[in-house]
PDB file of C-alpha atoms and ligand atoms in Angstrom:
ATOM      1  CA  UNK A 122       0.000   0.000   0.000  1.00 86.00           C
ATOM      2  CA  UNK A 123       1.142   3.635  -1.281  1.00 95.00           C
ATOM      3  CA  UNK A 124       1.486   5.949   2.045  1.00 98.00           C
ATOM      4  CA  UNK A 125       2.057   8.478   0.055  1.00 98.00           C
ATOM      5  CA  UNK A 126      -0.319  12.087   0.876  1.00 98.00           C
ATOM      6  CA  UNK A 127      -2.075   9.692   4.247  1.00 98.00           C
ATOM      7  CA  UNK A 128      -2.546  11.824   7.403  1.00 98.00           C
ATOM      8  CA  UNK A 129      -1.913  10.109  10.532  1.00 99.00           C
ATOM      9  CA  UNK A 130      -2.606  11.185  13.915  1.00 99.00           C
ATOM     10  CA  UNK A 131       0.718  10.169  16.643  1.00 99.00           C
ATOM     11  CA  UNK A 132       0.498  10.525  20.454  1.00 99.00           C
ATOM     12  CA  UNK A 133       3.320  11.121  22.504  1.00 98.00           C
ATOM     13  CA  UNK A 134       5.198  12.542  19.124  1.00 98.00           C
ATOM     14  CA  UNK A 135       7.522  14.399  21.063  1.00 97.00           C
ATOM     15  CA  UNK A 136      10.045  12.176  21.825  1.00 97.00           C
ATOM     16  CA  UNK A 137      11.309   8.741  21.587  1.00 97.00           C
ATOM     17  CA  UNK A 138       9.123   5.904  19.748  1.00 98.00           C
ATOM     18  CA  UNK A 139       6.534   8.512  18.436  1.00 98.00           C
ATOM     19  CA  UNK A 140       9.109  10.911  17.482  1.00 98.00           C
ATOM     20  CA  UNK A 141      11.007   8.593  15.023  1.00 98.00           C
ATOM     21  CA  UNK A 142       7.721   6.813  14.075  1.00 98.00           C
ATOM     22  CA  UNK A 143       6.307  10.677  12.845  1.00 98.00           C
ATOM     23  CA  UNK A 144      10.299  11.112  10.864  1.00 98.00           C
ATOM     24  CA  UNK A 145       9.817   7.528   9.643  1.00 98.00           C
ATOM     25  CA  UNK A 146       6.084   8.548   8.395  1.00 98.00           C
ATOM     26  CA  UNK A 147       7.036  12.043   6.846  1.00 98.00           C
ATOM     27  CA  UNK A 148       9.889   9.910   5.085  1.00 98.00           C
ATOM     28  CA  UNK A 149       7.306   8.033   3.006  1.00 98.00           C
ATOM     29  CA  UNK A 150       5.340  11.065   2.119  1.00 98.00           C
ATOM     30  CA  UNK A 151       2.445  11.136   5.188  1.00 98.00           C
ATOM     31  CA  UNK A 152       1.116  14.432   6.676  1.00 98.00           C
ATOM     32  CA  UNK A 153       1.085  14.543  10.521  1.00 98.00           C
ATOM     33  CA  UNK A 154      -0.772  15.692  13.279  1.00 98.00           C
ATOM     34  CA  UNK A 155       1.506  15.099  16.181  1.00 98.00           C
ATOM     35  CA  UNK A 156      -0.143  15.293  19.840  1.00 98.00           C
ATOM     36  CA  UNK A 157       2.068  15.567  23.658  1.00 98.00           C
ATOM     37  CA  UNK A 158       1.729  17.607  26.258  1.00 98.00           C
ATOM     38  CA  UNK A 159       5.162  19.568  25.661  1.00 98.00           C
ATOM     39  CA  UNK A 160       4.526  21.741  23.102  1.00 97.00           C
ATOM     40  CA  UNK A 161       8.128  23.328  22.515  1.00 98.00           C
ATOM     41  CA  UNK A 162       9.079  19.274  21.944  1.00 97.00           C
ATOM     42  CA  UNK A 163       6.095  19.297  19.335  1.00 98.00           C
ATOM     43  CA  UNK A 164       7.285  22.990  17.464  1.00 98.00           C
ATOM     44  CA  UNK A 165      10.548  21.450  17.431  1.00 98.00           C
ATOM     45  CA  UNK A 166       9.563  18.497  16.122  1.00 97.00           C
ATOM     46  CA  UNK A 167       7.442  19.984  13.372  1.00 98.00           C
ATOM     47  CA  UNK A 168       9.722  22.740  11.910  1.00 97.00           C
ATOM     48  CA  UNK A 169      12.346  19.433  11.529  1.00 97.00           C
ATOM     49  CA  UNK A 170       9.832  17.133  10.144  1.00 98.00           C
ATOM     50  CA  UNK A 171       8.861  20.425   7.648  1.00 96.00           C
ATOM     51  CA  UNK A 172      12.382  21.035   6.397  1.00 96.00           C
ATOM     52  CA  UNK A 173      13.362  17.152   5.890  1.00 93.00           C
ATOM     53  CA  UNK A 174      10.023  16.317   4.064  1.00 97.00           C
ATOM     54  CA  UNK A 175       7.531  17.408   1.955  1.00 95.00           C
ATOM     55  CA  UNK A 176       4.796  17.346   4.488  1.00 98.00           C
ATOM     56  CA  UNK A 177       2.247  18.847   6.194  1.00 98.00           C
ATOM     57  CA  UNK A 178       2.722  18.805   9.884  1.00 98.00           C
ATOM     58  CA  UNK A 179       0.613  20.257  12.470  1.00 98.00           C
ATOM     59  CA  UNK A 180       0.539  19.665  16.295  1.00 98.00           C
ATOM     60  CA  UNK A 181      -1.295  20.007  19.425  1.00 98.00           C
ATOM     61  CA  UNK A 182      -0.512  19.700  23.287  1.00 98.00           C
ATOM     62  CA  UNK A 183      -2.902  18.028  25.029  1.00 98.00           C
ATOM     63  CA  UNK A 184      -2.862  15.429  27.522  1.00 99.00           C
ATOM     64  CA  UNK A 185      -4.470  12.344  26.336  1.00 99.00           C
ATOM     65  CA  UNK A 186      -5.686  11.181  29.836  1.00 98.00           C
ATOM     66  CA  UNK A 187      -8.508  14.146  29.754  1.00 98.00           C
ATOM     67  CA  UNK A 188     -11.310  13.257  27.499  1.00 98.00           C
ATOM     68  CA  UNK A 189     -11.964  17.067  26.694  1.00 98.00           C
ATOM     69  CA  UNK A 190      -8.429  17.968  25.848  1.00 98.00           C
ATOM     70  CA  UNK A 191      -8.266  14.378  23.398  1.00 99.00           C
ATOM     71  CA  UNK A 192     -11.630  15.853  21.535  1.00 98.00           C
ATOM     72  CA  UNK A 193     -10.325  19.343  21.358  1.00 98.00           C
ATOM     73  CA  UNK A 194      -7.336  18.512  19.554  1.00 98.00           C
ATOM     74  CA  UNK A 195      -8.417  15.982  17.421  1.00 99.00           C
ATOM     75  CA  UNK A 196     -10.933  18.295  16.122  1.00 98.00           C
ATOM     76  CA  UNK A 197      -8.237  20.862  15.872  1.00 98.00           C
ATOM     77  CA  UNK A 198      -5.994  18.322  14.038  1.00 98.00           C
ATOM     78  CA  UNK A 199      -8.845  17.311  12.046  1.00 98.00           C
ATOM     79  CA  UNK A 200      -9.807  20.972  10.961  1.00 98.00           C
ATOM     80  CA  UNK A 201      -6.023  21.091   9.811  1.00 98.00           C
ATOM     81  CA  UNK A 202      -5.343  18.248   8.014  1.00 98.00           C
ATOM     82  CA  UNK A 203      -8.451  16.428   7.395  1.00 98.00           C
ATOM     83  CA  UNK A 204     -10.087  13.105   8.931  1.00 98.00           C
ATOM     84  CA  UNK A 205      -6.401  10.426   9.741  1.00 98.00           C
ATOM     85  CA  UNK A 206      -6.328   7.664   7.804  1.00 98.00           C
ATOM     86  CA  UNK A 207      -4.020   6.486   9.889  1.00 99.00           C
ATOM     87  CA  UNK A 208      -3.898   6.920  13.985  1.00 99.00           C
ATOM     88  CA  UNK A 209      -0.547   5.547  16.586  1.00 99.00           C
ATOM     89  CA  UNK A 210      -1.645   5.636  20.005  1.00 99.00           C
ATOM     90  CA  UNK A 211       1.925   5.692  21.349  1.00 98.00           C
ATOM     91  CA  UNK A 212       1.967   7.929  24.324  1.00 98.00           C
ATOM     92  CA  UNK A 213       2.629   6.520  27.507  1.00 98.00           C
ATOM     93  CA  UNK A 214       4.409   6.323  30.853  1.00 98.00           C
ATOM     94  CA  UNK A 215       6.088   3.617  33.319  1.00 97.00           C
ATOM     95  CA  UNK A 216       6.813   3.613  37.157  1.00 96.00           C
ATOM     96  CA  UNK A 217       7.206   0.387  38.635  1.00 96.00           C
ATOM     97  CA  UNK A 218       6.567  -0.852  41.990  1.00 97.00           C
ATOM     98  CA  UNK A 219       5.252  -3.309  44.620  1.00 98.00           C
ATOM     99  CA  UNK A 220       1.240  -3.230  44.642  1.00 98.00           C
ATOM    100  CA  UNK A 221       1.932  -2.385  48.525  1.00 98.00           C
ATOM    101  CA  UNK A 222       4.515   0.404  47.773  1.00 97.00           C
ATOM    102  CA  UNK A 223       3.114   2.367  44.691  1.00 98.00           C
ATOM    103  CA  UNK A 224       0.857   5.526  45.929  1.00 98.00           C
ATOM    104  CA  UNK A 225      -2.405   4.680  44.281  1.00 98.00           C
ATOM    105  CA  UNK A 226      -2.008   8.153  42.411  1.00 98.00           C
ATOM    106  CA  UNK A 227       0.761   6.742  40.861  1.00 98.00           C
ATOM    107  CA  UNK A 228      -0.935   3.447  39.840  1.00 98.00           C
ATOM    108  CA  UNK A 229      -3.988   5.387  39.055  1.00 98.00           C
ATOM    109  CA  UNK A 230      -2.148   7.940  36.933  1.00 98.00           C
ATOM    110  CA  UNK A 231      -0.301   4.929  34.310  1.00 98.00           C
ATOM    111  CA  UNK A 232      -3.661   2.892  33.654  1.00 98.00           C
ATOM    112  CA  UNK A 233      -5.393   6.850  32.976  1.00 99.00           C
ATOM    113  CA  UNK A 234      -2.802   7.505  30.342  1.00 99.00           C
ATOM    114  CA  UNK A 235      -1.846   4.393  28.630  1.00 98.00           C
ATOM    115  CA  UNK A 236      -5.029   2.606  28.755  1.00 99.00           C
ATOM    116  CA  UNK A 237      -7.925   5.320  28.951  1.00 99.00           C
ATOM    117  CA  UNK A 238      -5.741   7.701  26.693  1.00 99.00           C
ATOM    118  CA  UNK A 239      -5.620   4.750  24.638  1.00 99.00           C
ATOM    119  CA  UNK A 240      -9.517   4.720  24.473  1.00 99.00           C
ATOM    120  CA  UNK A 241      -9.834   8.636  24.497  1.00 99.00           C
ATOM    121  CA  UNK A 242      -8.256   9.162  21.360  1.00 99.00           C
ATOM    122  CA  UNK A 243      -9.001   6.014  19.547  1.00 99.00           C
ATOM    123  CA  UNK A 244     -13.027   7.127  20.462  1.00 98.00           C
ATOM    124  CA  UNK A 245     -12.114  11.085  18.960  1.00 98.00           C
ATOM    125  CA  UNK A 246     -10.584   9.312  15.421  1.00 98.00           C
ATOM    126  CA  UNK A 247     -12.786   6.012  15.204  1.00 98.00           C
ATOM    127  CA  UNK A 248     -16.022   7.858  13.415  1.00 98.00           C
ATOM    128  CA  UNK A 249     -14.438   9.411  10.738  1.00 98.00           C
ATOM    129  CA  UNK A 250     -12.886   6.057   9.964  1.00 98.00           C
ATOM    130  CA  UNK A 251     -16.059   3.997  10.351  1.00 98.00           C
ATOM    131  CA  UNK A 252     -17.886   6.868   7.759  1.00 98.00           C
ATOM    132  CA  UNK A 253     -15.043   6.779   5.026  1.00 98.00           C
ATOM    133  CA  UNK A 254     -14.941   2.071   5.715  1.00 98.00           C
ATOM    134  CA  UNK A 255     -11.091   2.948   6.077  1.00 98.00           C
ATOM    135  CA  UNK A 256      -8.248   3.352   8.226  1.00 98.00           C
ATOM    136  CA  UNK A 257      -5.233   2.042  10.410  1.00 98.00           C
ATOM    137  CA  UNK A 258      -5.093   1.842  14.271  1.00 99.00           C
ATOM    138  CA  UNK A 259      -1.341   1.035  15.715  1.00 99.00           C
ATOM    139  CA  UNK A 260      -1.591   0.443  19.885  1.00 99.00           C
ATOM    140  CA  UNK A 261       2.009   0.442  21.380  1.00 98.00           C
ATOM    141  CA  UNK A 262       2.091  -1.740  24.049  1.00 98.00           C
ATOM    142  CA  UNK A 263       4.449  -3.537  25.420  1.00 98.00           C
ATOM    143  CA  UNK A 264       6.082  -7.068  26.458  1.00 98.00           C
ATOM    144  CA  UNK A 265       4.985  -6.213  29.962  1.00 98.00           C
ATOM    145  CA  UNK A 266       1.304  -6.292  27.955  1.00 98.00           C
ATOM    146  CA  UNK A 267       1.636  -9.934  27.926  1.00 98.00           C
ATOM    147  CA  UNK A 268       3.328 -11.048  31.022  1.00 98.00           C
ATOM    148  CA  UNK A 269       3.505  -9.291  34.550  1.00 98.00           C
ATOM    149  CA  UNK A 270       6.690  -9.413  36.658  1.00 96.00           C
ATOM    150  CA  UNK A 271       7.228  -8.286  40.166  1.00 96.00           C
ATOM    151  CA  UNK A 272       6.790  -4.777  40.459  1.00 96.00           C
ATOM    152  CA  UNK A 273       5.138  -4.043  37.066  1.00 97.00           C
ATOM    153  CA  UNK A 274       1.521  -3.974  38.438  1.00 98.00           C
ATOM    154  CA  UNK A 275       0.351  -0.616  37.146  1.00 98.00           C
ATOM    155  CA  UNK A 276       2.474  -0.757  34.088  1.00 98.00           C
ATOM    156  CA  UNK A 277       1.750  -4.258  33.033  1.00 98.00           C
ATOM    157  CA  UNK A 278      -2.452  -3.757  34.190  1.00 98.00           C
ATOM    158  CA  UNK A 279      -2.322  -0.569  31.343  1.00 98.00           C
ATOM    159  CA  UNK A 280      -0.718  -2.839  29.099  1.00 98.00           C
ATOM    160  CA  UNK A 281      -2.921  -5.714  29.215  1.00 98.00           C
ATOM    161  CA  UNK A 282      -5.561  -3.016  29.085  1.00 99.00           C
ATOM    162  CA  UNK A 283      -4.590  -1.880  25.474  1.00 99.00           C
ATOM    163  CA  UNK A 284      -4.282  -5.535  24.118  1.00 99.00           C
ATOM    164  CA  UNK A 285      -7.607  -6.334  25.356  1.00 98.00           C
ATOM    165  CA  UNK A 286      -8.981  -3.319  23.566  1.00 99.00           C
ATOM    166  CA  UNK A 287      -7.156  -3.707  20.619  1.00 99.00           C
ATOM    167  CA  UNK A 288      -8.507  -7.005  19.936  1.00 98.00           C
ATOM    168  CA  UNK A 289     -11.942  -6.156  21.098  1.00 98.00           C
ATOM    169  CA  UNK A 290     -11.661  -2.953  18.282  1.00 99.00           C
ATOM    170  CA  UNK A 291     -10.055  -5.140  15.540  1.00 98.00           C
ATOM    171  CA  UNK A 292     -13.086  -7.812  16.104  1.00 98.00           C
ATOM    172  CA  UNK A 293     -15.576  -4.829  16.097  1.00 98.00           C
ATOM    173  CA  UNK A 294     -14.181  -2.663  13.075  1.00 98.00           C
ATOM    174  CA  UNK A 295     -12.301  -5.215  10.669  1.00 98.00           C
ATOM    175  CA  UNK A 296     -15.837  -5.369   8.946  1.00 98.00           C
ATOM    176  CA  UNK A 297     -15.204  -1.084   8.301  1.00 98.00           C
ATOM    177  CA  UNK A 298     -12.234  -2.236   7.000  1.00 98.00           C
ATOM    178  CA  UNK A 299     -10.311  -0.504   9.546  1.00 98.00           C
ATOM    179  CA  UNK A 300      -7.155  -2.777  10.537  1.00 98.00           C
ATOM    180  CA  UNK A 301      -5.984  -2.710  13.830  1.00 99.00           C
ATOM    181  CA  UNK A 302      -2.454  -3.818  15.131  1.00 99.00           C
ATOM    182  CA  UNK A 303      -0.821  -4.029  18.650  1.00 99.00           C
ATOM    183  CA  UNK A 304       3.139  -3.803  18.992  1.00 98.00           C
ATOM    184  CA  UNK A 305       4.705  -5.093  21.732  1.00 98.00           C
ATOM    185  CA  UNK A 306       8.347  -4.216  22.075  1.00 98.00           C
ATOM    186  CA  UNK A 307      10.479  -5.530  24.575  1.00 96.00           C
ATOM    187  CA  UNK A 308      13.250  -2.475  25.812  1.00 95.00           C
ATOM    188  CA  UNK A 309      13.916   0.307  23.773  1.00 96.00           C
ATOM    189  CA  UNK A 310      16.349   2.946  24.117  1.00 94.00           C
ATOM    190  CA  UNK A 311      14.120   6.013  25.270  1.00 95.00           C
ATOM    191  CA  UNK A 312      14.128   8.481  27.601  1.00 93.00           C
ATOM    192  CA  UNK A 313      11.053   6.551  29.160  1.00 95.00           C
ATOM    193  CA  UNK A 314      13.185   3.354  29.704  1.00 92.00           C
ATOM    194  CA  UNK A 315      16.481   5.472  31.223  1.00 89.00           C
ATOM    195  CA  UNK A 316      13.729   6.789  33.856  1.00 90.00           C
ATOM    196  CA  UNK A 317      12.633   3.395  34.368  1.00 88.00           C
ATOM    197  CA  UNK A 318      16.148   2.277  35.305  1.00 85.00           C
ATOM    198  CA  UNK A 319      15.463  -0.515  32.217  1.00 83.00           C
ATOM    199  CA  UNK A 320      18.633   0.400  29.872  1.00 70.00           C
ATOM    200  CA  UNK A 321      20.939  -2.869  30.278  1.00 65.00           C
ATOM    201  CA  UNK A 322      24.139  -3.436  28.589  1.00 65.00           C
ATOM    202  CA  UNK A 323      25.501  -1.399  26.077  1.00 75.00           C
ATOM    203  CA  UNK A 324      23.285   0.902  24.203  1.00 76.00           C
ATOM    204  CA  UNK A 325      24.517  -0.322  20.599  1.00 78.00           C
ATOM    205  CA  UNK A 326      23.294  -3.894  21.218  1.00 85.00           C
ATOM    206  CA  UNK A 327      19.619  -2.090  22.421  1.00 92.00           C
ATOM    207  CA  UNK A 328      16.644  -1.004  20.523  1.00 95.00           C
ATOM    208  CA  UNK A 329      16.379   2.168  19.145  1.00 96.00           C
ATOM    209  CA  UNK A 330      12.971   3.810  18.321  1.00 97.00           C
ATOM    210  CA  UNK A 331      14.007   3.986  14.892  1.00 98.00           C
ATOM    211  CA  UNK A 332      13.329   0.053  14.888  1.00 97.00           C
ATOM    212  CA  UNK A 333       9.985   0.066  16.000  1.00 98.00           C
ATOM    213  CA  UNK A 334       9.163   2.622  13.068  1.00 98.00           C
ATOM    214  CA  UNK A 335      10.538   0.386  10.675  1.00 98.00           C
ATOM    215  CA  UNK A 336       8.240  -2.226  11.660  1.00 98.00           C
ATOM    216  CA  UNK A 337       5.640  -0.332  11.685  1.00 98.00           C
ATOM    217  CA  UNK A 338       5.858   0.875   7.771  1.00 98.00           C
ATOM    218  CA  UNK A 339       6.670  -2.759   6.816  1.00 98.00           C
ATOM    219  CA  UNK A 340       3.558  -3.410   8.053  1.00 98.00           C
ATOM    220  CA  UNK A 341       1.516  -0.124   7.339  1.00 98.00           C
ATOM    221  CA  UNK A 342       2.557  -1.305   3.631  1.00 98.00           C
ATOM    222  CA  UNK A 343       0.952  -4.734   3.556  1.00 98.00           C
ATOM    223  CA  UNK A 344      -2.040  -5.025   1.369  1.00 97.00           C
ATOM    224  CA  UNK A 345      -5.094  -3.563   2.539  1.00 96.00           C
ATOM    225  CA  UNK A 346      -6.720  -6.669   2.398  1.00 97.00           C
ATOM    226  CA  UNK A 347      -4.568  -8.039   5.370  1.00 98.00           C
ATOM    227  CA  UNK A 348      -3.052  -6.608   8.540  1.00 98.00           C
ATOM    228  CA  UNK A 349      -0.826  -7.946  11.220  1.00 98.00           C
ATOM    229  CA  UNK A 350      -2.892  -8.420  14.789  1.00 98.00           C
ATOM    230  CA  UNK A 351      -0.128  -8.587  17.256  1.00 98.00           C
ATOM    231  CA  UNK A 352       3.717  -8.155  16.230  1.00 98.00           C
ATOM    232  CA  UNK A 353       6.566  -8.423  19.455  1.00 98.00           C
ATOM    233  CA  UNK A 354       9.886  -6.687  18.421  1.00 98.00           C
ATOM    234  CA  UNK A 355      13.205  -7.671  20.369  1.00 96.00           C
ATOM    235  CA  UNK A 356      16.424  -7.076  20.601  1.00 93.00           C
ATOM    236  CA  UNK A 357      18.844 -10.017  19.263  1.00 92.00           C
ATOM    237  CA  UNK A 358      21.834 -10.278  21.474  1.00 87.00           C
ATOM    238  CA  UNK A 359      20.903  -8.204  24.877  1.00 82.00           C
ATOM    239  CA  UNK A 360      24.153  -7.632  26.594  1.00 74.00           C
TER     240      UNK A 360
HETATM  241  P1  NAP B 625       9.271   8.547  25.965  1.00 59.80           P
HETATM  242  O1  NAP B 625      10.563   8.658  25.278  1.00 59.80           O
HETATM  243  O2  NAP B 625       9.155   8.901  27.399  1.00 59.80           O
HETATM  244  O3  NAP B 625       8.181   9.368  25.134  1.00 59.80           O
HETATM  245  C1  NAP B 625       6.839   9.344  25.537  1.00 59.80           C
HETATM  246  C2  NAP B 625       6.040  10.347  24.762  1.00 59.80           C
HETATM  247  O4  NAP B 625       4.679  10.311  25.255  1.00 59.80           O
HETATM  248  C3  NAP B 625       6.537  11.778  24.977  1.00 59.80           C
HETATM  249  O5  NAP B 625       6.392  12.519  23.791  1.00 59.80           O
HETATM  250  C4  NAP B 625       5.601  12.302  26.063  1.00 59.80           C
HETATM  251  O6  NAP B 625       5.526  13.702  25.974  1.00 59.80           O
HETATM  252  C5  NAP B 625       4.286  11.615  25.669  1.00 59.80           C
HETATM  253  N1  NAP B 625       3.328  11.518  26.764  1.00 59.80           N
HETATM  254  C6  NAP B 625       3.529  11.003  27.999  1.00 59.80           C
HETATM  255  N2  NAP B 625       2.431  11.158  28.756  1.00 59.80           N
HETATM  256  C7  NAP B 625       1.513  11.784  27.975  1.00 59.80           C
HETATM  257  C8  NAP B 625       0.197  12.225  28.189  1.00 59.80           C
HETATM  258  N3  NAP B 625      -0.425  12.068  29.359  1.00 59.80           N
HETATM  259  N4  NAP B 625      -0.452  12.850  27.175  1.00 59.80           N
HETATM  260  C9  NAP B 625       0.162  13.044  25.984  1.00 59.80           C
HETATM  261  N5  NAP B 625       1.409  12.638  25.720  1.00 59.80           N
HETATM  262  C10 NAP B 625       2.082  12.022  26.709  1.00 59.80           C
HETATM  263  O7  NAP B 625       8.682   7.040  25.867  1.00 59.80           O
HETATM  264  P2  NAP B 625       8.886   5.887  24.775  1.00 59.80           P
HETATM  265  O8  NAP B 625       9.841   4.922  25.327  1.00 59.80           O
HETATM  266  O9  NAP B 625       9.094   6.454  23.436  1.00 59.80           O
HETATM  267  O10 NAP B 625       7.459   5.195  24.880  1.00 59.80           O
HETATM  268  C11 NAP B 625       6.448   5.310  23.893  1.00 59.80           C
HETATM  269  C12 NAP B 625       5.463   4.158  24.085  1.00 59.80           C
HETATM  270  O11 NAP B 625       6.136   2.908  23.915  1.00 59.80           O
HETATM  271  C13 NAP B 625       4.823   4.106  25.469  1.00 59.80           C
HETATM  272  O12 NAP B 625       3.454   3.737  25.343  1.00 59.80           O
HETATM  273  C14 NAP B 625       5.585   3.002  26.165  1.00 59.80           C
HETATM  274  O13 NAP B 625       4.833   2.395  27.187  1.00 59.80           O
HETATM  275  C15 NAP B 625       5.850   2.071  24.995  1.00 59.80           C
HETATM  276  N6  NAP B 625       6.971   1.155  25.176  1.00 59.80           N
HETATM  277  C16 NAP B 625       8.210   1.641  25.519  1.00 59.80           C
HETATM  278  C17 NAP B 625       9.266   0.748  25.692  1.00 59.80           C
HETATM  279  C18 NAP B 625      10.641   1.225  26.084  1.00 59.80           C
HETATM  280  O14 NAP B 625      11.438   0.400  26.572  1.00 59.80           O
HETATM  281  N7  NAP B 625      10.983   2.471  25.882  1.00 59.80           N
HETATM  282  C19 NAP B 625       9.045  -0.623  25.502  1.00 59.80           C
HETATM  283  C20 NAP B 625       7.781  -1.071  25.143  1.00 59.80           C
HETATM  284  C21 NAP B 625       6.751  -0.182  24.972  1.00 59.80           C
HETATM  285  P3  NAP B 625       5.111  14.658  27.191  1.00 59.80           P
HETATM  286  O15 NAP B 625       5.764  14.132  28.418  1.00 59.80           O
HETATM  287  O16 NAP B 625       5.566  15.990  26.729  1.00 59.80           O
HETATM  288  O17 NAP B 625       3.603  14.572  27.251  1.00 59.80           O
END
């Protein structure tokens, strides 16, 4: 499938994953409408993304665990670029710790974002899709999305969150022709997994975010007739 002149919609564009995911999109010709709550990480992101490609590129902070501020920009984004064909729900955060530990805020706070943002912004795109019987839907998740290890409650619970939705939305829209994919990378060198205290080894033998967005293209370029469901991405040789 051509990508060519496709708008796509990516959360948590600012840095890391959904940063080289929006270069990696731009690179085949897609217009963006990036979305974070830093919005000097989004301008600088955009005026990049401008001069590198010939794209349109809009952006928009917002949170994506507030249901208001998900439908204002998505409108906004929408009013900009027209309805996304294609939409990444990327953004996300990780603390771990015990279930006794963890201040409920905290615990509270990673399910809101990952899994209700998850749902927030997927419910702001989905219409448009369902009217025009097209469109893509990319969940990150995550390894810890399919197996829970001490201390991962919160993180893992969000995770295992988005797969159940994904599949539930794939089962529910596949007939709108709408496919719907969820990723689940093991560690990849981000800012998210330094704060996590996850980067092991030496970073040359990690992932970079660059790998996840070549993934995703590969499989953004399959035939529209099929889609992959669920695809894990690891590194080979961790150190
Ligand atoms: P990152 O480098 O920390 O980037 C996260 C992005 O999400 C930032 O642009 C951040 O911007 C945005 N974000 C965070 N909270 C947000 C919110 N409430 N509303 C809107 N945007 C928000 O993280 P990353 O490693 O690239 O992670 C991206 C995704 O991959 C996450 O869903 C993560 O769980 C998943 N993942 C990561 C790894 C890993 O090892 N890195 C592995 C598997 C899966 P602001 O802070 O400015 O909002």
């Amino acid at each position: 499938m051509d990508l060519k002149d496709k708008v796509a919609v990516i959360t948590g564009a600012g840095k890391g994953i959904g940063r080289a995911i929006a270069e990696a999109l731009a690179a085949q010709g897609v217009h963006l409408g990036l979305i974070s709550r830093t919005g000097s990480d989004l301008s600088a992101a955009a005026e990049r993304l401008k001069k590198g490609h010939n794209v349109r590129v809009q952006f928009g902070a917002a949170d994506v665990s507030r249901r208001t501020e998900v439908e204002t920009v998505i409108g906004q984004l929408r009013s900009e670029l027209g309805p996304a064909d294609i939409l990444i729900n990327n953004a996300g955060v990780a603390k771990f710790g015990t279930v006794a530990d963890m201040p409920p805020e905290d615990w509270e706070r990673i399910v809101q974002v990952n899994l209700m943002g998850t749902y927030y912004v997927t419910r702001a795109v989905l219409p448009d899709m369902i009217q025009r019987n097209s469109g893509n839907i990319v969940n990150i998740s995550s390894t810890a999305g399919e197996r829970g290890s001490a201390t991962t409650s919160a993180y893992s619970a969000s995770k295992f969150g988005v797969m159940g939705l994904t599949e539930s939305l794939m089962q529910e829209v596949r007939k709108n022709n709408i496919r719907v994919t969820a990723l689940t990378p093991s560690t990849v060198n981000t800012e998210l997994a330094a704060k996590a205290g996850l980067k092991i080894g030496d970073e040359e033998h990690m992932m970079q975010p660059e790998d996840v967005a070549q993934l995703l293209i590969a499989m953004l370029k399959l035939p529209q007739r099929v889609f992959v469901k669920q695809a894990g991405l690891w590194m080979t040789n961790p150190q």
